[in-house]
XYZ file of C-alpha atoms in Angstrom:
445
model
C 1.707 -123.161 100.925
C -1.626 -124.513 99.669
C -0.398 -124.467 96.065
C 2.754 -126.323 97.058
C 0.828 -129.019 98.916
C -1.532 -129.454 95.984
C 1.393 -129.890 93.617
C 2.924 -132.498 95.870
C -0.330 -134.416 95.991
C -0.273 -134.604 92.170
C 3.210 -136.080 92.326
C 5.112 -132.935 91.392
C 7.374 -130.804 93.579
C 6.851 -127.099 93.069
C 9.995 -124.982 92.804
C 10.560 -122.897 95.979
C 11.407 -119.877 93.847
C 8.228 -120.130 91.813
C 6.171 -120.779 94.953
C 7.507 -117.628 96.568
C 6.968 -115.418 93.512
C 3.279 -114.572 94.167
C 4.177 -113.354 97.688
C 6.139 -110.383 96.374
C 4.141 -107.295 97.238
C 6.720 -104.799 95.961
C 9.900 -104.719 93.836
C 12.957 -106.308 95.370
C 14.987 -103.068 95.335
C 12.229 -101.176 97.136
C 12.020 -103.828 99.850
C 15.761 -103.662 100.466
C 15.689 -99.855 100.544
C 12.907 -99.911 103.134
C 14.883 -102.349 105.279
C 18.029 -100.231 105.036
C 16.027 -97.161 106.073
C 14.023 -98.537 109.005
C 16.308 -101.147 110.577
C 18.703 -98.475 111.981
C 15.719 -96.808 113.646
C 14.610 -100.066 115.244
C 18.238 -100.719 116.225
C 18.417 -97.286 117.933
C 21.391 -96.259 115.817
C 20.538 -92.555 116.149
C 18.922 -92.627 119.584
C 21.728 -90.692 121.289
C 23.322 -88.878 118.346
C 22.627 -85.262 119.225
C 25.114 -84.473 116.456
C 22.383 -85.289 113.900
C 19.291 -83.419 115.177
C 16.767 -84.616 112.527
C 17.694 -88.301 112.891
C 17.992 -87.899 116.656
C 14.461 -86.490 116.864
C 13.123 -89.178 114.516
C 14.712 -91.916 116.604
C 13.252 -90.521 119.827
C 9.794 -90.336 118.281
C 10.036 -93.698 116.492
C 8.368 -95.691 119.325
C 5.362 -93.371 119.100
C 5.281 -93.390 115.301
C 5.288 -97.191 115.267
C 2.481 -97.611 117.810
C 0.010 -98.593 115.044
C 2.348 -101.414 114.033
C 2.632 -102.582 117.647
C -1.152 -102.539 118.023
C -1.504 -104.521 114.798
C 0.975 -107.110 116.073
C -0.859 -107.444 119.374
C -4.220 -107.859 117.670
C -3.393 -109.834 114.529
C -0.095 -111.702 114.921
C 0.459 -114.732 117.097
C 3.699 -113.940 118.909
C 5.505 -116.002 121.546
C 6.145 -114.354 124.903
C 3.465 -111.754 124.185
C 2.186 -111.793 127.787
C 5.701 -111.347 129.162
C 6.373 -108.335 126.951
C 3.030 -106.710 127.776
C 3.647 -107.216 131.509
C 7.155 -105.785 131.171
C 5.976 -102.657 129.349
C 3.070 -102.151 131.762
C 5.415 -102.326 134.756
C 8.102 -100.043 133.272
C 5.709 -97.449 131.845
C 3.027 -97.397 134.567
C 4.316 -98.746 137.886
C 7.850 -97.313 137.921
C 6.802 -93.682 137.230
C 4.290 -93.881 140.079
C 7.009 -95.223 142.374
C 9.371 -92.403 141.393
C 6.706 -89.835 142.278
C 6.553 -91.294 145.787
C 10.242 -92.063 146.358
C 11.912 -89.171 144.532
C 9.199 -86.536 144.493
C 8.898 -86.459 140.710
C 6.084 -84.564 139.087
C 3.881 -86.447 136.657
C 5.608 -84.955 133.608
C 9.116 -85.779 134.827
C 8.041 -89.255 135.930
C 6.591 -90.086 132.517
C 9.600 -88.549 130.743
C 11.865 -91.123 132.406
C 9.974 -93.906 130.599
C 11.079 -92.773 127.136
C 14.179 -94.964 127.240
C 12.148 -98.177 127.784
C 9.591 -97.621 125.018
C 11.861 -99.396 122.468
C 11.046 -102.689 124.192
C 7.870 -102.411 122.077
C 9.986 -102.780 118.928
C 9.489 -106.506 119.330
C 5.863 -105.941 118.340
C 6.283 -103.130 115.813
C 9.198 -104.666 113.892
C 7.461 -108.054 113.840
C 4.413 -106.365 112.331
C 6.461 -104.448 109.762
C 8.255 -107.585 108.603
C 4.958 -109.450 108.388
C 3.416 -106.725 106.228
C 6.537 -106.072 104.133
C 7.270 -109.793 103.629
C 10.946 -109.522 102.605
C 12.756 -112.678 101.608
C 15.326 -113.986 104.060
C 18.221 -113.271 101.647
C 16.999 -109.668 101.519
C 16.989 -109.399 105.309
C 20.395 -111.030 105.502
C 21.808 -108.736 102.830
C 20.465 -105.614 104.550
C 22.010 -106.634 107.874
C 25.379 -107.360 106.238
C 25.329 -104.046 104.341
C 24.514 -102.071 107.495
C 27.174 -103.934 109.472
C 29.962 -103.454 106.936
C 28.831 -99.859 106.370
C 29.222 -99.137 110.089
C 32.959 -99.803 109.936
C 33.384 -97.966 106.614
C 31.689 -94.836 107.977
C 33.601 -95.024 111.263
C 36.954 -95.280 109.478
C 36.046 -92.476 107.056
C 35.119 -90.146 109.916
C 38.336 -91.009 111.735
C 40.473 -90.206 108.681
C 38.655 -87.049 107.580
C 37.643 -85.153 110.730
C 40.194 -82.828 112.383
C 41.099 -83.098 116.104
C 39.096 -79.982 117.008
C 35.904 -81.760 115.906
C 35.967 -83.943 119.033
C 34.138 -82.618 122.106
C 34.768 -83.146 125.801
C 31.176 -82.315 126.722
C 28.772 -85.229 125.961
C 25.915 -82.738 125.726
C 27.570 -81.236 122.652
C 28.501 -84.484 120.946
C 27.907 -88.154 121.709
C 29.537 -89.322 118.498
C 32.889 -87.522 118.456
C 34.212 -87.635 122.008
C 37.489 -86.796 123.756
C 38.720 -87.674 127.224
C 42.115 -87.630 128.877
C 42.341 -91.425 129.332
C 41.456 -92.551 125.816
C 41.984 -89.431 123.739
C 39.749 -88.846 120.696
C 37.303 -91.624 119.896
C 34.176 -92.172 117.853
C 31.266 -93.522 119.861
C 29.764 -95.174 116.802
C 26.397 -96.953 117.042
C 27.673 -100.536 116.847
C 24.539 -102.703 116.771
C 24.962 -103.712 113.136
C 28.763 -103.602 113.296
C 28.932 -106.084 116.166
C 26.297 -108.276 114.512
C 28.465 -108.257 111.367
C 31.491 -109.442 113.361
C 29.465 -112.302 114.805
C 28.293 -113.169 111.288
C 31.905 -113.335 110.091
C 32.953 -115.583 112.976
C 29.985 -117.905 112.452
C 30.661 -118.017 108.709
C 34.227 -119.068 109.353
C 33.084 -121.742 111.801
C 30.592 -123.111 109.273
C 32.667 -123.060 106.077
C 36.308 -122.402 107.051
C 36.398 -119.443 104.686
C 39.695 -117.853 105.636
C 38.898 -114.478 104.074
C 36.480 -113.879 106.966
C 39.318 -113.858 109.517
C 41.107 -110.737 108.151
C 37.785 -108.903 108.012
C 37.019 -109.959 111.586
C 40.448 -108.817 112.804
C 40.138 -105.504 110.946
C 36.787 -104.891 112.609
C 38.229 -105.644 116.038
C 41.244 -103.418 115.337
C 38.983 -100.517 114.360
C 37.054 -100.978 117.604
C 40.335 -100.864 119.555
C 41.768 -97.811 117.785
C 38.625 -95.751 117.118
C 35.656 -96.980 119.162
C 37.680 -97.562 122.366
C 34.870 -98.992 124.494
C 36.608 -101.610 126.640
C 33.512 -103.418 127.881
C 32.020 -103.764 124.403
C 35.305 -104.899 122.870
C 35.933 -107.461 125.613
C 32.405 -108.811 125.253
C 32.799 -109.174 121.478
C 36.020 -111.142 121.921
C 34.381 -113.300 124.584
C 31.360 -114.145 122.417
C 33.461 -114.760 119.298
C 35.734 -117.086 121.273
C 32.736 -118.920 122.689
C 31.249 -119.321 119.200
C 34.459 -120.698 117.733
C 35.068 -123.145 120.560
C 31.516 -124.486 120.604
C 31.313 -124.702 116.800
C 34.648 -126.420 116.287
C 34.975 -130.175 115.923
C 37.905 -132.537 116.170
C 41.334 -130.944 115.961
C 39.768 -127.539 115.271
C 38.262 -127.561 118.766
C 41.580 -128.656 120.253
C 43.279 -125.755 118.439
C 40.625 -123.262 119.568
C 40.767 -124.384 123.194
C 44.564 -124.347 123.094
C 44.639 -120.785 121.771
C 42.144 -119.677 124.428
C 44.224 -121.264 127.195
C 47.406 -119.742 125.789
C 45.825 -116.296 125.729
C 44.588 -116.748 129.305
C 48.030 -117.803 130.528
C 49.676 -114.881 128.751
C 47.171 -112.448 130.236
C 47.650 -113.890 133.718
C 51.428 -113.629 133.365
C 51.228 -110.001 132.355
C 48.868 -108.993 135.154
C 49.813 -111.499 137.857
C 51.803 -108.950 139.796
C 49.401 -106.687 141.652
C 46.498 -107.358 139.274
C 44.069 -105.049 141.056
C 46.298 -101.984 140.884
C 47.164 -102.658 137.241
C 43.505 -102.991 136.347
C 42.681 -99.777 138.178
C 45.433 -97.916 136.335
C 44.207 -99.294 133.002
C 40.576 -98.372 133.636
C 41.444 -95.006 135.093
C 38.870 -92.942 136.957
C 35.935 -94.853 135.470
C 36.471 -97.741 137.897
C 36.450 -95.567 141.008
C 33.398 -93.661 139.728
C 31.492 -96.921 139.210
C 32.505 -98.165 142.660
C 31.271 -94.922 144.190
C 27.972 -95.140 142.269
C 27.404 -98.725 143.434
C 27.956 -97.798 147.075
C 25.582 -94.831 146.839
C 22.900 -96.922 145.107
C 23.061 -99.758 147.654
C 22.994 -97.368 150.596
C 19.882 -95.674 149.230
C 18.111 -98.983 148.623
C 18.824 -100.306 152.105
C 16.600 -97.683 153.731
C 13.486 -99.808 153.198
C 12.722 -103.251 151.672
C 10.097 -101.609 149.450
C 12.858 -99.852 147.543
C 14.528 -103.193 146.873
C 11.241 -104.652 145.668
C 9.925 -101.829 143.453
C 12.969 -99.614 142.987
C 12.886 -95.834 143.263
C 12.634 -94.746 139.627
C 14.797 -92.115 137.998
C 14.965 -88.391 137.267
C 15.588 -86.745 133.912
C 18.568 -84.467 133.406
C 16.126 -81.627 132.697
C 14.570 -81.776 136.178
C 15.276 -79.116 138.785
C 16.483 -81.787 141.225
C 18.755 -84.625 140.040
C 19.751 -87.946 141.563
C 23.155 -86.444 142.288
C 21.429 -83.789 144.416
C 19.338 -86.364 146.275
C 22.309 -88.650 146.943
C 24.642 -85.775 147.716
C 27.302 -86.728 145.171
C 27.904 -85.412 141.653
C 29.760 -88.587 140.635
C 26.675 -90.806 140.496
C 25.933 -92.422 137.136
C 23.015 -94.834 137.124
C 23.644 -96.063 133.558
C 27.158 -97.360 134.330
C 26.512 -99.866 137.129
C 24.772 -102.637 135.237
C 22.102 -104.674 136.983
C 22.552 -102.808 140.263
C 21.349 -99.725 138.437
C 18.368 -101.696 137.110
C 17.423 -102.821 140.626
C 17.861 -99.242 141.853
C 15.481 -97.892 139.221
C 13.000 -100.752 138.742
C 13.448 -102.940 141.796
C 13.868 -106.698 141.916
C 10.506 -107.160 140.176
C 11.543 -105.007 137.238
C 14.979 -106.634 137.040
C 13.401 -110.100 136.901
C 11.007 -109.019 134.133
C 13.823 -107.486 132.078
C 16.039 -110.540 132.587
C 13.132 -112.766 131.506
C 12.791 -110.703 128.318
C 16.477 -111.227 127.516
C 16.171 -114.953 128.162
C 13.095 -115.033 125.890
C 15.066 -113.224 123.160
C 17.935 -115.703 123.477
C 15.553 -118.643 123.369
C 13.769 -117.250 120.296
C 17.081 -116.685 118.519
C 18.363 -120.171 119.333
C 15.152 -121.785 118.122
C 15.463 -119.895 114.833
C 18.959 -121.143 113.997
C 19.193 -122.646 110.510
C 22.031 -125.144 109.966
C 24.460 -123.557 107.549
C 23.109 -120.014 107.970
C 25.608 -117.914 109.988
C 23.250 -114.946 110.319
C 20.701 -116.869 112.385
C 23.506 -117.909 114.733
C 24.812 -114.333 114.880
C 21.433 -113.109 116.134
C 21.708 -115.398 119.153
C 25.306 -114.301 119.674
C 24.172 -110.685 119.878
C 21.845 -111.470 122.768
C 24.800 -113.118 124.548
C 26.831 -109.978 123.835
C 24.095 -107.780 125.316
C 24.028 -109.944 128.440
C 27.812 -109.796 128.728
C 27.886 -105.987 128.505
C 25.010 -105.716 130.995
C 27.520 -106.272 133.804
C 28.561 -102.646 133.206
C 26.104 -101.014 130.807
C 22.438 -100.570 131.623
C 20.160 -102.952 129.711
C 17.651 -100.114 129.249
C 20.240 -97.955 127.465
C 19.329 -99.465 124.050
C 16.636 -102.105 124.642
C 15.481 -101.766 121.037
C 18.528 -103.728 119.901
C 17.553 -106.949 121.649
C 13.875 -106.381 120.876
C 14.782 -106.077 117.181
C 16.925 -109.209 117.334
C 13.985 -111.067 118.835
C 11.632 -109.861 116.075
C 14.136 -110.711 113.328
C 14.743 -114.191 114.719
C 11.024 -114.824 115.004
C 10.440 -113.695 111.406
C 13.238 -115.998 110.268
C 11.595 -118.972 111.955
C 8.089 -118.079 110.788
C 9.210 -117.614 107.182
C 10.785 -121.063 107.196
C 7.663 -122.649 108.647
C 5.398 -120.956 106.107
C 7.601 -122.118 103.253
C 6.795 -125.697 104.252
C 10.377 -126.953 104.195
C 13.054 -127.637 106.765
C 15.610 -125.152 105.447
C 13.909 -122.967 102.844
C 16.086 -119.922 103.308
C 19.278 -121.923 103.017
C 18.017 -123.811 99.954
C 18.303 -120.606 97.935
C 21.477 -119.312 99.560
C 25.091 -119.757 98.395
C 25.976 -121.177 101.811
C 23.600 -124.090 101.361
C 24.949 -125.067 97.942
C 28.506 -124.874 99.225
C 27.653 -127.070 102.190
C 25.982 -129.585 99.889
C 29.043 -129.718 97.618
C 31.288 -130.279 100.641
C 29.094 -133.133 101.831
C 29.149 -134.770 98.415
C 32.909 -134.429 98.168
C 33.345 -136.204 101.504
C 31.095 -139.026 100.318
């Protein structure tokens, strides 16, 4: 930065590539390999894969292993929303376990064990520190995210084609990757953080450059999610966010076409399900809808006993405890992770829900502020936060909080790298997208 300013003062403009060269602390290939290795851990790709015990154990211990990075970020890096994140972690890790000891009779060990799932909120600090120390170029970060996203679908399809039917398990304790149930049959519960981000990248790339080859790839990804992944909430949320991105990004007759297609799809859907919509939806969703309804009723009834439970929540109990929530509520069909924000209020109270919602809003704001014109990946990061909010109507936001925390850290690094480069669009200046956009502008002139 100082060298570049000095060159400008002497009437010469220093090349961005040459200015960035002294910042390389390690070979380019090594940097990319490190990103490919650690980003899945920050994205919680293996956090529930009991099928892979070594990676599962590493993912569970990753928040502890990265504590030095988080401490470094807190002490040495100026981060936005630092106070909010510290307050959130303090409440979830200290206050909620104490509440669960009072409300549910947890022992200290069980109470602290329930906090393991919220530790990945700290990935905002630890990943920000790692990126600051590693100093990858933005094309390297972008390339790693694209490779991991495309690789997600390649691995999912390969597993689907190679594995025999007997490899799928009905018991989630035996496998959380290869699953079988009566309603959906065999399916692969693939970690989709990078896969979904890749789909958003493709949609944003099409919106920016009208590159038609992105549409077949996008449709193939969606088709694989329908046929193999089979998670209705996630798939519906992806379609919703992609549609929103295309409508808001379109201009002129493209927007008219996008809005027209959205209206046509809505009319067609209404026509199909207009007759007795509720019963059709219940048949399509199967037993999962009635189970969620039952869980919501049980949760609300338990909260209504005292206003203090609404305010602070009641905490949770691990599946290894002698007494479970199902025992306390008197119903084996109670699943706290499947009732969205009601489950968050049940566990953390209104105070905890507000803090978590504020964190998501902060992540969305950080991602939107980091958007670079002509760079689809920066837009895709913001889209992923919207996707996480859309799925939070059903899924618990503390199921994989490391995903949004990682998005927030990546978006912040993107913005900081641009500011340090001393130019308006430094990352795009060296990217193929920028040169293509410039050629299009010149051709219109």
